[in-house]
Every structure is written in C-alpha cells, then in structure tokens.
mmCIF file of C-alpha atoms in Angstrom:
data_model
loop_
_atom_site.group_PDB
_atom_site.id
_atom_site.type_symbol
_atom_site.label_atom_id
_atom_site.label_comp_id
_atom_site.label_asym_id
_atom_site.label_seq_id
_atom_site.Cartn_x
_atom_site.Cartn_y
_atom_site.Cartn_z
ATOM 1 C CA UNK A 1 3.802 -20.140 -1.324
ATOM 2 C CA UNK A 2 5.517 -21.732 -4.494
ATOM 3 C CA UNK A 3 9.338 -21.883 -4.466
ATOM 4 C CA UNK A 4 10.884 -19.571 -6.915
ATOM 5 C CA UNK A 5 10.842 -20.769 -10.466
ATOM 6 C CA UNK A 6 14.287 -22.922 -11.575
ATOM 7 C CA UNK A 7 13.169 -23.521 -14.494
ATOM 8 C CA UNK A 8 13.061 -20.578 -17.518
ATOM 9 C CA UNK A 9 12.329 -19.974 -21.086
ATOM 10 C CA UNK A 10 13.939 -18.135 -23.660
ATOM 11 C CA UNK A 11 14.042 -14.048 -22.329
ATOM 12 C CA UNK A 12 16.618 -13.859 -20.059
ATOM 13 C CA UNK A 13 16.794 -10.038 -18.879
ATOM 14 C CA UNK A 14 19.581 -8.996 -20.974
ATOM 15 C CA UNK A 15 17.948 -10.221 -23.839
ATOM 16 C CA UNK A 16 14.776 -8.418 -22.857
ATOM 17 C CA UNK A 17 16.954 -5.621 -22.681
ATOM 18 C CA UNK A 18 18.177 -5.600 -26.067
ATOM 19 C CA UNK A 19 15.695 -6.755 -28.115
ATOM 20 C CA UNK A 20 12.439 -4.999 -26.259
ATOM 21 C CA UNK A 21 13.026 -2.393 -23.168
ATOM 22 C CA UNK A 22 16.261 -1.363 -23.192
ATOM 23 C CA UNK A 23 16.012 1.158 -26.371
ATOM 24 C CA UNK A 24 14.943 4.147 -24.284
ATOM 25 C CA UNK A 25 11.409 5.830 -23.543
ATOM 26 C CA UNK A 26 10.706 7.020 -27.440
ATOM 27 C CA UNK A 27 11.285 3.758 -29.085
ATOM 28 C CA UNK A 28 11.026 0.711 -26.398
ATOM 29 C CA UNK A 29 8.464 -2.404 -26.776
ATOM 30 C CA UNK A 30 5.943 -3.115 -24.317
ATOM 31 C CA UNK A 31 6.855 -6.964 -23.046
ATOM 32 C CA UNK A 32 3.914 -9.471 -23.167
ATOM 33 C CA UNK A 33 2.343 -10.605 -20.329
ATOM 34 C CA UNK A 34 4.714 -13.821 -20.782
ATOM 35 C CA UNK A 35 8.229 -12.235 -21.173
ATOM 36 C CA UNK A 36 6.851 -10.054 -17.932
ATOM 37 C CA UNK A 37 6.328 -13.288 -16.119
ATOM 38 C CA UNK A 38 9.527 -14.992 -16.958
ATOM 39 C CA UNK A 39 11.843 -11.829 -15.614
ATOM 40 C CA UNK A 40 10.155 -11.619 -12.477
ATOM 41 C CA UNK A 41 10.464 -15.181 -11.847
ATOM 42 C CA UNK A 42 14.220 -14.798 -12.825
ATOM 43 C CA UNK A 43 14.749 -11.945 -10.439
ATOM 44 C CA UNK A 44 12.776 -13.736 -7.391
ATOM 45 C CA UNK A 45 14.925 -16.501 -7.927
ATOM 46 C CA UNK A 46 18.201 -14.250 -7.738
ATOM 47 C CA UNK A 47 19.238 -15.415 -11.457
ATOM 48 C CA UNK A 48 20.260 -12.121 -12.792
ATOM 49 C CA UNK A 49 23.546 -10.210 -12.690
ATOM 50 C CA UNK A 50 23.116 -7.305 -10.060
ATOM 51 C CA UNK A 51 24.352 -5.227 -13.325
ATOM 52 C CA UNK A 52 21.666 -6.410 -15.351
ATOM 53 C CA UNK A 53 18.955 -6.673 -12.491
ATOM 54 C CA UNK A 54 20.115 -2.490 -12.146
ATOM 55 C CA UNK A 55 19.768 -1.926 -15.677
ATOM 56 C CA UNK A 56 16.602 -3.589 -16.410
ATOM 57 C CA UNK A 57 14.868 -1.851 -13.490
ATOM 58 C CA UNK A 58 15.847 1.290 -14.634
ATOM 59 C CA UNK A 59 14.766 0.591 -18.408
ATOM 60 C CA UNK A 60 11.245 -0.483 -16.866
ATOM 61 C CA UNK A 61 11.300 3.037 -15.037
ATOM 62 C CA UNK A 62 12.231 4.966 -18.389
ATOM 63 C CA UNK A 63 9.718 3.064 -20.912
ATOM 64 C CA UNK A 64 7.301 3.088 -18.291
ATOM 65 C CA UNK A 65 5.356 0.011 -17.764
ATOM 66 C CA UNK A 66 1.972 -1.347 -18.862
ATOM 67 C CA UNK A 67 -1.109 -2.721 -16.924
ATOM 68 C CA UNK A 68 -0.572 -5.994 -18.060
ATOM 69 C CA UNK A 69 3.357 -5.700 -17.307
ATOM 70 C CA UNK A 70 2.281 -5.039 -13.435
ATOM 71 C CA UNK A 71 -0.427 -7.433 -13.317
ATOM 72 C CA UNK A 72 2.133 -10.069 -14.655
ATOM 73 C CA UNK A 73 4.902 -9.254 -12.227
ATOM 74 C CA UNK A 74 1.959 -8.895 -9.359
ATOM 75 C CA UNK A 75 1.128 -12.570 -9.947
ATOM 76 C CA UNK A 76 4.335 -14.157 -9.972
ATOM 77 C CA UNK A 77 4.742 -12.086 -6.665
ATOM 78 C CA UNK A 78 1.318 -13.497 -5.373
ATOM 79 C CA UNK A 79 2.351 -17.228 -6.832
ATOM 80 C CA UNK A 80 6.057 -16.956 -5.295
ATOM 81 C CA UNK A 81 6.475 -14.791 -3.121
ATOM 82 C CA UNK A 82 3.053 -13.921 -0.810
ATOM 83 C CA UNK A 83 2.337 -15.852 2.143
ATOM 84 C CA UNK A 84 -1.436 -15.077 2.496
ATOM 85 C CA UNK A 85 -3.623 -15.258 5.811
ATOM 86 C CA UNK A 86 -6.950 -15.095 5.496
ATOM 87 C CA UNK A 87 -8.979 -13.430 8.617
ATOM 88 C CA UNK A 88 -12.531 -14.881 9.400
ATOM 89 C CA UNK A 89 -13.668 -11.114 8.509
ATOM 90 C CA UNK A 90 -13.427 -9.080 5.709
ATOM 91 C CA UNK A 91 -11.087 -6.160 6.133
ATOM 92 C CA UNK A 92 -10.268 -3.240 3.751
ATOM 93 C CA UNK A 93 -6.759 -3.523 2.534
ATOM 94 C CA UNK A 94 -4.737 -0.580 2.953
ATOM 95 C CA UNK A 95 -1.822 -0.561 1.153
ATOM 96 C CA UNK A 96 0.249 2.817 1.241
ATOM 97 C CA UNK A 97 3.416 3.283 0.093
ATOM 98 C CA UNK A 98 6.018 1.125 1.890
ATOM 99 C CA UNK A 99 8.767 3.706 2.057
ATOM 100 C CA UNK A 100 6.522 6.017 4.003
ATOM 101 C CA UNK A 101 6.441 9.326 4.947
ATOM 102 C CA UNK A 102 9.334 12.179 5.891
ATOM 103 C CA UNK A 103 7.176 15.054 7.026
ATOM 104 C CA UNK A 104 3.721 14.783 8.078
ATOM 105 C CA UNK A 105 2.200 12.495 10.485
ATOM 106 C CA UNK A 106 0.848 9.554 9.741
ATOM 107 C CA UNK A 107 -2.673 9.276 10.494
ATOM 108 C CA UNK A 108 -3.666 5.507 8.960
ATOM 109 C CA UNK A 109 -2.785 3.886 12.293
ATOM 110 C CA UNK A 110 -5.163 6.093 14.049
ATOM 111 C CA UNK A 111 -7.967 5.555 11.178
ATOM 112 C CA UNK A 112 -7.680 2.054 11.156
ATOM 113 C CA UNK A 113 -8.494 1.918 14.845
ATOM 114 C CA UNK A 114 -11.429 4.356 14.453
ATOM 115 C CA UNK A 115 -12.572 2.549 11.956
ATOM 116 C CA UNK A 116 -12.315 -0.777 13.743
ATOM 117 C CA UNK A 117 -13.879 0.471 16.627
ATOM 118 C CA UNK A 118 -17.010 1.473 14.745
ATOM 119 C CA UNK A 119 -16.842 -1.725 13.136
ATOM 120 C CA UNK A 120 -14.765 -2.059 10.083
ATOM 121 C CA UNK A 121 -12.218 -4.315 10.107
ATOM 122 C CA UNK A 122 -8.864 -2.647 8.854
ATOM 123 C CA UNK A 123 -5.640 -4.928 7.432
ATOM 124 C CA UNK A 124 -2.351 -2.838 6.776
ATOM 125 C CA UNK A 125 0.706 -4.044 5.889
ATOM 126 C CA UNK A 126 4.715 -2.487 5.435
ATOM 127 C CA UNK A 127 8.195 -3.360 5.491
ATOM 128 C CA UNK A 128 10.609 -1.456 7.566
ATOM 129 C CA UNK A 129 12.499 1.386 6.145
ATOM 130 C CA UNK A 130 12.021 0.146 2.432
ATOM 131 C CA UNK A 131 13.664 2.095 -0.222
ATOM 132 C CA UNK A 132 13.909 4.361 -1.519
ATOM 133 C CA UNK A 133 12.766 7.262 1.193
ATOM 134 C CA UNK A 134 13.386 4.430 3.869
ATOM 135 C CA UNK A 135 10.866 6.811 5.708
ATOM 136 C CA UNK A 136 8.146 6.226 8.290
ATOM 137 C CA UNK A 137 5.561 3.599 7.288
ATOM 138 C CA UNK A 138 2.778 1.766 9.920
ATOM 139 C CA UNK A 139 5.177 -0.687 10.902
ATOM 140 C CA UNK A 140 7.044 2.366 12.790
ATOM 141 C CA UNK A 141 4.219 4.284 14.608
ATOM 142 C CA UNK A 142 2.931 1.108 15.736
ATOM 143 C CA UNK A 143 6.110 0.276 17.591
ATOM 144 C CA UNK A 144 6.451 3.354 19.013
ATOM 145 C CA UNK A 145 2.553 2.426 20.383
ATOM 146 C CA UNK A 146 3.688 -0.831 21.519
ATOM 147 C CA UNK A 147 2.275 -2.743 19.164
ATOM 148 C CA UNK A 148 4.334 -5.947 18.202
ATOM 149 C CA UNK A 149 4.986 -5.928 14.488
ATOM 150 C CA UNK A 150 6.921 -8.766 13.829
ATOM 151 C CA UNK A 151 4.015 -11.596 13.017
ATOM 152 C CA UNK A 152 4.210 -14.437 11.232
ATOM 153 C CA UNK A 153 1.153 -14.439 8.570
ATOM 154 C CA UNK A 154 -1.378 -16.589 10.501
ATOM 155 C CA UNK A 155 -1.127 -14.464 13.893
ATOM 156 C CA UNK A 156 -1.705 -11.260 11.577
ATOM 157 C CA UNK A 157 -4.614 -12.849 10.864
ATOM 158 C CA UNK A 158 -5.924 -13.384 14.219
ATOM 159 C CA UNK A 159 -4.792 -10.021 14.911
ATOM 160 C CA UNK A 160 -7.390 -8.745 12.394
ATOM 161 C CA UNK A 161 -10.264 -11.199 14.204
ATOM 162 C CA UNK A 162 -9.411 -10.065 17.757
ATOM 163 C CA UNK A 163 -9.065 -6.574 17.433
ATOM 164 C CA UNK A 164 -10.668 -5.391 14.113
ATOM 165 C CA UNK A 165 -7.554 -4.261 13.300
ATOM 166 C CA UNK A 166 -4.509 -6.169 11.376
ATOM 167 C CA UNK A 167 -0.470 -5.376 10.538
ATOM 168 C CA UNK A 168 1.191 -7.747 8.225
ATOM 169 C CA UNK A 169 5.443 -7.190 8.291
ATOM 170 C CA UNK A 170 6.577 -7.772 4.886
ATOM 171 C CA UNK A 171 9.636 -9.855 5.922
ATOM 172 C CA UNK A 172 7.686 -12.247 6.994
ATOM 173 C CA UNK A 173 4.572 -12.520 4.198
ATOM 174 C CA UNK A 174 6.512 -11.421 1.491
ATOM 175 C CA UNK A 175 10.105 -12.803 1.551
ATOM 176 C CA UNK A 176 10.913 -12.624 -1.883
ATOM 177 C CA UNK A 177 10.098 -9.094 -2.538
ATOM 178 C CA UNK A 178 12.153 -8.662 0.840
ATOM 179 C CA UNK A 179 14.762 -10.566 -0.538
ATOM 180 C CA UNK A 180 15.483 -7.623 -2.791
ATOM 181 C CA UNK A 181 16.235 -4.903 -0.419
ATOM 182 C CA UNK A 182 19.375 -4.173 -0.829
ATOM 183 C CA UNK A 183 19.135 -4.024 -4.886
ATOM 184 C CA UNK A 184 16.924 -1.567 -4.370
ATOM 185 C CA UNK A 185 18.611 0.268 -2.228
ATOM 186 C CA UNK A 186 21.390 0.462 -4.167
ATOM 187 C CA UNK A 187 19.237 1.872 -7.308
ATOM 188 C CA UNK A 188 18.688 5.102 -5.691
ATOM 189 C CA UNK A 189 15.538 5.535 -7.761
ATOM 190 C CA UNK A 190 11.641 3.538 -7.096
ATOM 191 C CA UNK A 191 11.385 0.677 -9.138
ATOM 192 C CA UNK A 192 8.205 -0.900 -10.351
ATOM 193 C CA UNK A 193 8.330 -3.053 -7.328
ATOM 194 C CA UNK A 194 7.590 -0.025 -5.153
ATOM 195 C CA UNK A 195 4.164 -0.608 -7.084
ATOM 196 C CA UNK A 196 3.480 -4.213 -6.601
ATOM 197 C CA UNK A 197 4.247 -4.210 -3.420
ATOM 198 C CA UNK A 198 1.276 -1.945 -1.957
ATOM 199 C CA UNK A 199 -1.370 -4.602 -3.819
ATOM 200 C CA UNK A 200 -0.117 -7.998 -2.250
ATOM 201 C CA UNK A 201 -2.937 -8.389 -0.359
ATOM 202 C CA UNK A 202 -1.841 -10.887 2.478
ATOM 203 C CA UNK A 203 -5.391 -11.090 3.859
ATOM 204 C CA UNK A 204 -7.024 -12.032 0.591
ATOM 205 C CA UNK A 205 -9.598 -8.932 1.138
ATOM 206 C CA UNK A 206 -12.239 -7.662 -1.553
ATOM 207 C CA UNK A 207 -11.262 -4.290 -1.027
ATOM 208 C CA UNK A 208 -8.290 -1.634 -1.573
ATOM 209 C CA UNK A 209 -7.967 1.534 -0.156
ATOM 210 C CA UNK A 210 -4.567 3.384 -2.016
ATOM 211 C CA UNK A 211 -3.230 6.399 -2.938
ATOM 212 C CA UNK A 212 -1.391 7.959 -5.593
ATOM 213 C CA UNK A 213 0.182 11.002 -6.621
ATOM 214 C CA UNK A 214 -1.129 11.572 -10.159
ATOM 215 C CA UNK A 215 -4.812 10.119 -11.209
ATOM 216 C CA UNK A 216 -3.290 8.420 -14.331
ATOM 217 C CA UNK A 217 -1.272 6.105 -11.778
ATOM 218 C CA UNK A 218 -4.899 5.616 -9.912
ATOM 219 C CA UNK A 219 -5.966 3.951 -13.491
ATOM 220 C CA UNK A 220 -2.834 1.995 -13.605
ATOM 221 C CA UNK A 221 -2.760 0.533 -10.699
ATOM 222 C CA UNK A 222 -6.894 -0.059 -11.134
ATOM 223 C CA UNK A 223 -5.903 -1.596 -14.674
ATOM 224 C CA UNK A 224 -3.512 -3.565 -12.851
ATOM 225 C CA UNK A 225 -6.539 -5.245 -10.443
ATOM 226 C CA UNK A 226 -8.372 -5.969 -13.689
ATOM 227 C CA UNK A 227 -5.621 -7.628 -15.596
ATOM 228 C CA UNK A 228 -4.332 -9.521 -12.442
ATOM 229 C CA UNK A 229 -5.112 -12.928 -12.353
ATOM 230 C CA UNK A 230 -4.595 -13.063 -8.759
ATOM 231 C CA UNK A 231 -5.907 -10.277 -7.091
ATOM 232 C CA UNK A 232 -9.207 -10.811 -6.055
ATOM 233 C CA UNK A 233 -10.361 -7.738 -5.098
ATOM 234 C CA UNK A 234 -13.627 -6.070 -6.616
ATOM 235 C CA UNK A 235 -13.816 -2.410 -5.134
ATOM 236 C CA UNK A 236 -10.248 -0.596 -5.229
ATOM 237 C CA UNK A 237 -10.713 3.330 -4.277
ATOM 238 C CA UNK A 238 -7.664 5.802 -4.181
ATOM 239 C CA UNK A 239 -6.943 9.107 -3.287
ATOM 240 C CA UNK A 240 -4.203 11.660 -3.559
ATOM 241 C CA UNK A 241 -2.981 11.367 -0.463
ATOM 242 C CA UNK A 242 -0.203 13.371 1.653
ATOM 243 C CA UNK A 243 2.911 12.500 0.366
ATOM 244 C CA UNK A 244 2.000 9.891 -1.478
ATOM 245 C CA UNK A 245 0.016 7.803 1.437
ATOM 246 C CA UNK A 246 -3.592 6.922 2.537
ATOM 247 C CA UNK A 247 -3.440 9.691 4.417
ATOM 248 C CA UNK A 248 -6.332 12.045 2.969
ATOM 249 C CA UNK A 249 -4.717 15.907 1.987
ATOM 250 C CA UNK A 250 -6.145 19.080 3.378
ATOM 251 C CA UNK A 251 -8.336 20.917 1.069
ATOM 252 C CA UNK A 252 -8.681 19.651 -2.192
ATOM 253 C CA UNK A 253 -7.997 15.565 -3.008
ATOM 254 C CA UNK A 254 -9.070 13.474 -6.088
ATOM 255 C CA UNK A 255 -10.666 10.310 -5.347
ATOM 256 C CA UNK A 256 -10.777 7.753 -8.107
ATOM 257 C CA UNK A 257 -12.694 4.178 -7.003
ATOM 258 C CA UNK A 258 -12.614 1.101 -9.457
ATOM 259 C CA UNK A 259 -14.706 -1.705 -9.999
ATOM 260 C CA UNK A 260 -15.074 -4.303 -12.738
ATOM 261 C CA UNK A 261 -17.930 -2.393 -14.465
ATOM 262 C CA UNK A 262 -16.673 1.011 -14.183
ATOM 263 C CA UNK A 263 -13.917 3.329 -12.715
ATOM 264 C CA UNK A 264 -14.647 6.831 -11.605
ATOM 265 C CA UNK A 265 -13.223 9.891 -10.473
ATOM 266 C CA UNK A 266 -14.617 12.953 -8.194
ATOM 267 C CA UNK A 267 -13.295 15.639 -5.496
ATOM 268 C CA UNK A 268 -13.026 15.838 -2.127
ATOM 269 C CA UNK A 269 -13.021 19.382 -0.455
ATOM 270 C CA UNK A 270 -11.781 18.465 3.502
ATOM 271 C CA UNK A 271 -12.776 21.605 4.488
ATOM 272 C CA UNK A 272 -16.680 20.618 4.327
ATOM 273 C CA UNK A 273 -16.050 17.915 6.618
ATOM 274 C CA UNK A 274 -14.556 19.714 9.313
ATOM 275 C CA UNK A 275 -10.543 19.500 8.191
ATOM 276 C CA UNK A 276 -9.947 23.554 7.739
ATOM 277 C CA UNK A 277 -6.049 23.162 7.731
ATOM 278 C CA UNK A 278 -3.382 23.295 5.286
ATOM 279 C CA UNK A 279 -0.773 20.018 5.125
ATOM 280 C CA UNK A 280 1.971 21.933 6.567
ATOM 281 C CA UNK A 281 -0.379 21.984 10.085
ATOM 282 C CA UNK A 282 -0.132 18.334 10.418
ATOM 283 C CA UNK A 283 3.705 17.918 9.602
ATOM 284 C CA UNK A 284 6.045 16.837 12.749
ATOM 285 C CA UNK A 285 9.487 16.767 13.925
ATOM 286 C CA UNK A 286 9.918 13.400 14.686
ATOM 287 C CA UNK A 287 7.635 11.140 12.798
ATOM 288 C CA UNK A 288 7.204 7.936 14.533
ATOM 289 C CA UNK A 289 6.866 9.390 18.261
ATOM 290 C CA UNK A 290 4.813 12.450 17.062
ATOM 291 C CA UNK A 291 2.798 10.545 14.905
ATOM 292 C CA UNK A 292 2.360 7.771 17.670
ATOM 293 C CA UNK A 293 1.429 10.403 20.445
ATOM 294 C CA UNK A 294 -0.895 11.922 18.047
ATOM 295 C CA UNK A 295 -2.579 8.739 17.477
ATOM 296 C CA UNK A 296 -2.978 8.020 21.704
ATOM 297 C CA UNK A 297 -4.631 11.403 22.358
ATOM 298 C CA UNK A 298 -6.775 11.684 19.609
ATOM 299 C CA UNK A 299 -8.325 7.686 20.354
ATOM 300 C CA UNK A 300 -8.043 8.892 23.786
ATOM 301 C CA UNK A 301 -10.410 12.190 22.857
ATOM 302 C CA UNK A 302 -7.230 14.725 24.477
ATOM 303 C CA UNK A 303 -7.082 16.771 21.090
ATOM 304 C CA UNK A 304 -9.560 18.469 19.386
ATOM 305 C CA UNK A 305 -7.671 20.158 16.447
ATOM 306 C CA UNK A 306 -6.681 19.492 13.160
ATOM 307 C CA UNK A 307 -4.984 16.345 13.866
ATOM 308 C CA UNK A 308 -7.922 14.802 15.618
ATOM 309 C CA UNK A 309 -10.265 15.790 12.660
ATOM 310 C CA UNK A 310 -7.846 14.224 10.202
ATOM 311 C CA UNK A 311 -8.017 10.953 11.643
ATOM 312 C CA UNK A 312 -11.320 11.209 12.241
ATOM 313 C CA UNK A 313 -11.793 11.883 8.317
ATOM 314 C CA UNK A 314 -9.334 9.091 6.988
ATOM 315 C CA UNK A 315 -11.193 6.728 9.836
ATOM 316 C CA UNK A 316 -14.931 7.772 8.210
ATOM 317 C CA UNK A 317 -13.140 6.972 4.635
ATOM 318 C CA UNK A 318 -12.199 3.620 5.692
ATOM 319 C CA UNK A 319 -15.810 2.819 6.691
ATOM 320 C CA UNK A 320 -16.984 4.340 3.186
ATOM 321 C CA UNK A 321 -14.529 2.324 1.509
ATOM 322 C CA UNK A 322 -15.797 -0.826 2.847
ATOM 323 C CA UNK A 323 -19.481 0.196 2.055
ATOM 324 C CA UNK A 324 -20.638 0.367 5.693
ATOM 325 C CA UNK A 325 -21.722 3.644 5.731
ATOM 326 C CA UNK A 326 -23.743 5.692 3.061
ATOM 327 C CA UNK A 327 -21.855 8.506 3.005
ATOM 328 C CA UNK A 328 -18.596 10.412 4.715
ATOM 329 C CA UNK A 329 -20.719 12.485 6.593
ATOM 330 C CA UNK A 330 -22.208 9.326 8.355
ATOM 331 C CA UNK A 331 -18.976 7.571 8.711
ATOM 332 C CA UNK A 332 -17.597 10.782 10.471
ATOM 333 C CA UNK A 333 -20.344 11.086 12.648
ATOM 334 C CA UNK A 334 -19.394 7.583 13.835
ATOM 335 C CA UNK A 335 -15.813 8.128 13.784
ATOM 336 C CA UNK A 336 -16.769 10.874 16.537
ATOM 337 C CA UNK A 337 -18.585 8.378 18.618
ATOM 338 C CA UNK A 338 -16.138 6.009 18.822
ATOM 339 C CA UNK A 339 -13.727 8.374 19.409
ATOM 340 C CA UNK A 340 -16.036 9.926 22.563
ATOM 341 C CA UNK A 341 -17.396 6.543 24.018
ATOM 342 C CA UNK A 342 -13.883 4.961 24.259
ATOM 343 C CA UNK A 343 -14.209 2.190 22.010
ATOM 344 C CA UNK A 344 -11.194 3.453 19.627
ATOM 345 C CA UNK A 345 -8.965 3.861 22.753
ATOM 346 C CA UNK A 346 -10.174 0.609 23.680
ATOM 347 C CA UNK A 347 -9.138 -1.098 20.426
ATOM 348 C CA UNK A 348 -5.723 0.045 20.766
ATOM 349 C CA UNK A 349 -5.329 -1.410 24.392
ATOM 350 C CA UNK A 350 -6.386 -4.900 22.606
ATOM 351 C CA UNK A 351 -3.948 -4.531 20.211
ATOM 352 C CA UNK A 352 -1.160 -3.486 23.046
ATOM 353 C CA UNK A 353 -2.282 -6.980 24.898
ATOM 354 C CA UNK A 354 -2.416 -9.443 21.605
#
C-alpha cells in the first residue's frame, strides 16, 4: 500500500467547491478524472477541514457523480488505501453494501458456503457497523457462527485456499477508507464512498457479484470497472437485491452482468426456481443470531422452507457468476447436493477451526 499523498496540486476541495461542484445539481461541472484524484488523495490524507470534507461530500451526492469521478476516487483508494491478498484460487468477489441489512436475513454467508462446497471459491468482505444504516453486514453473522473476523489480509487469503470460502475486515485491508468513519457518520447521509467501497477487491479476483437498487446504478458502477485503472476484474454481474444486498429478492429481480465487450440486462422470476415467497417471509427479529441460525440449519439440511431455498438460490448464483455452471438450474441442483451430502455443513466447521 502507498502512503497517503503529501504532496498536492492546485484543487484543494474548497476550490473544487466553488469553481466546479458546489453550484447545486442543475448547474454543477463534472470534475476530471485529475481534480477527482487530487481530492481523494487530500481526504485520505486527512488534509481537509471536517467543514469542507462535509460539504464537498454532500455536493458530490447532489450533482451526482460520473463514471470516471468513481473510477478516479476507486484508484487512489486501490493505490492508498487497499491492502490486497491474493488467494492461490480464483474467487468471486462479493461485495454488498457495507452498512448491511435492518430487516431480512442475510443469506450471502450461507451462499458462499454452498457455493464453496460445490466448488466455487467465494471472497466477501465488510466493515463493522459502517454508516450510514450501521446495520448487519457478513462480518456480523459470521461472528455470531464463530467465525473469527478480525484477519490481517494475508490470513484472509489463506482463509479463501483452506476453506473455499474468504472474509476480509475492512479495518484491516482498507485503513484509509476506515480512517473515515466517523466523518461519515457524522454526515447522516451515504456518500460516494459507500460506492467505492463494495469494489476494493482485496483478493485481486476477475469477478464481481453486486447489487443495486436501481439498474442505472448497475451501469455506473459497471462504467466504473471500465474506467478504473485498477480494477482488474472482467465479468461484474448485479442484481437488485433485498435491501440493497447480494441477497437475490423474491419474485421478480433485474440482473444486469458487464463485461468489456458488452453489458446486459434480463429478469429473474424466483418463483421458477423453487423461491415461492414474498421478502417479508424471510425478514427476522434479530438479524445477526436469526440470520446465523438460519445459515447452521439450512448447511445442516434442518429446514426445508423458504429460507433454505433462498440460500440455495443465491449459492447456485454464485456458481453462475463464476461460470462453473451452465445455467441456475444446474447450479441449484448442486447447491441441493451439497447441501444433502454434508459438504456445505462441512465447510463451515473448517471455517469454525481456521
């Protein structure tokens, strides 16, 4: 990782305030790629007033950023900031929102492990309690599990190796974003670093599994990949998942997959797969011991309702993601067997023991 940037040109933020985003949403400049660079590397190095910092976060928000804004403050975060590990494997990245989930479970712990089990290696990665819904993310329902959490970059890595399976704590990979907690705490509002964030990729992988709300953030965040400099991946697939995270919806969910020759966009109807429930069936009281309870019974094959074919749908996605099945009907179909023969149980007892 390169130490935060001393050395700046001639756009401090308050100037880039003034003179290009600070005129409101009608009439505000796009910055180049350039200015973009230079405030990010001002605000990782903790030059800016908290004021400005505030104000210039917000103004972003309003005017709405670019592709090539994110891609340039992505870069600087991947040049400054991001610790990378590199597994011997190649795992899907799953990235979902770091300030997680209030109502329904979260079901990406128990993919991942399905789809490690039938033999698709699975990185996620989260902070804890990250602004601004400070909600429940992975790094949550895999203490509750008994999974340790708090790994330096490298043993993530072996994590992912051992197990199939991979959590990297942003603390510990990402210190400068997590240097900025409690600014963005105090903003009350997402910032584009609620973005950013989901795409470090600390295990270097190819491919991105996210979600979004709207399909025009989808292209964003694709246009993002393609404008990066550092990202390398060269598949990234999103959905519109429940509330926000890679956590496929009931019913009816958009699926938009991007690659450098094309980006596309189709349906998903859960129902045909199994998943005849509404959302409000899988929300919980208590989100990290529900959702981690959840998780043991369905890789333990105790539950066979709508939780148990939700995971077992997200877990088939992650294998279609990666490209190592042909189709979600043949991912599920494994997803099953895994979940029958043990293996996905088995997985998590590795994980328990690393």
């Amino acid at each position: 990782m390169a130490q935060a940037t001393q050395e700046f040109g001639e756009w401090p933020l308050k100037r880039l305030m003034t003179e290009v985003v600070g005129s409101g949403h009608k009439s505000a400049d796009d910055m180049t790629r350039e200015q973009a660079r230079e405030a990010f590397q001002r605000i990782l190095a903790g030059e800016p007033d908290h004021t400005t910092l505030g104000a210039f976060w917000l103004a972003n928000r309003w005017k709405r950023n670019n592709a090539e804004e994110l891609a340039a403050y992505a870069d600087v975060m991947r040049e400054e900031s991001v610790i990378t590990a590199e597994p011997d494997c190649d795992p899907v990245d799953c990235g979902a929102n770091y300030d997680g989930k209030h109502t329904t479970a979260v079901l990406g712990v128990g993919a991942g492990l399905v789809a490690a089990a039938a033999g698709t290696p699975v990185v996620t990665h989260s902070g804890d309690r990250v602004p601004t819904q400070k909600a429940c993310a992975y790094k949550h329902v895999l203490d509750e599990l008994g999974v340790r959490t708090d790994l330096e970059p490298d043993e993530s890595a072996d994590m992912v190796d051992e197990t199939g399976f991979g959590f990297y704590y942003q603390p510990n990979f990402n210190p400068g974003i997590h240097a900025l907690w409690d600014r963005r705490d105090q903003m009350g509002v997402r910032t584009f670093v609620n973005t950013i964030e989901t795409v470090a990729n600390p295990a270097n992988a190819d491919v991105h599994l996210g979600s979004f709300y709207h399909l025009a953030f989808a292209k964003k965040v694709s246009d993002l990949v393609a404008e990066s400099e550092q990202l390398p991946f060269s598949r990234v697939v999103m959905f519109q998942g429940m509330e926000g995270y890679d956590d496929i919806r009931p019913g009816y969910t958009k699926v938009a997959e991007w690659s450098p020759e094309s980006f596309e966009d189709y349906e998903i109807e859960t129902a045909e797969f199994g998943m005849d429930l509404e959302s409000e069936d899988l929300a919980v009281d208590d989100l990290e011991a529900d959702s981690a309870a959840i998780t043991e019974a369905v890789l333990a094959d105790e539950r066979e309702d709508g939780f148990a074919d939700a995971i077992a749908l997200n877990g088939a996605f992650r294998m279609y993601v990666n490209r190592d099945v042909d189709s979600l009907e043949a991912g599920l179909e494994r997803a099953r067997e895994v979940i029958t023969d043990g293996s996905a149980e088995a997985v998590l007892e590795e994980l328990r023991a690393f």
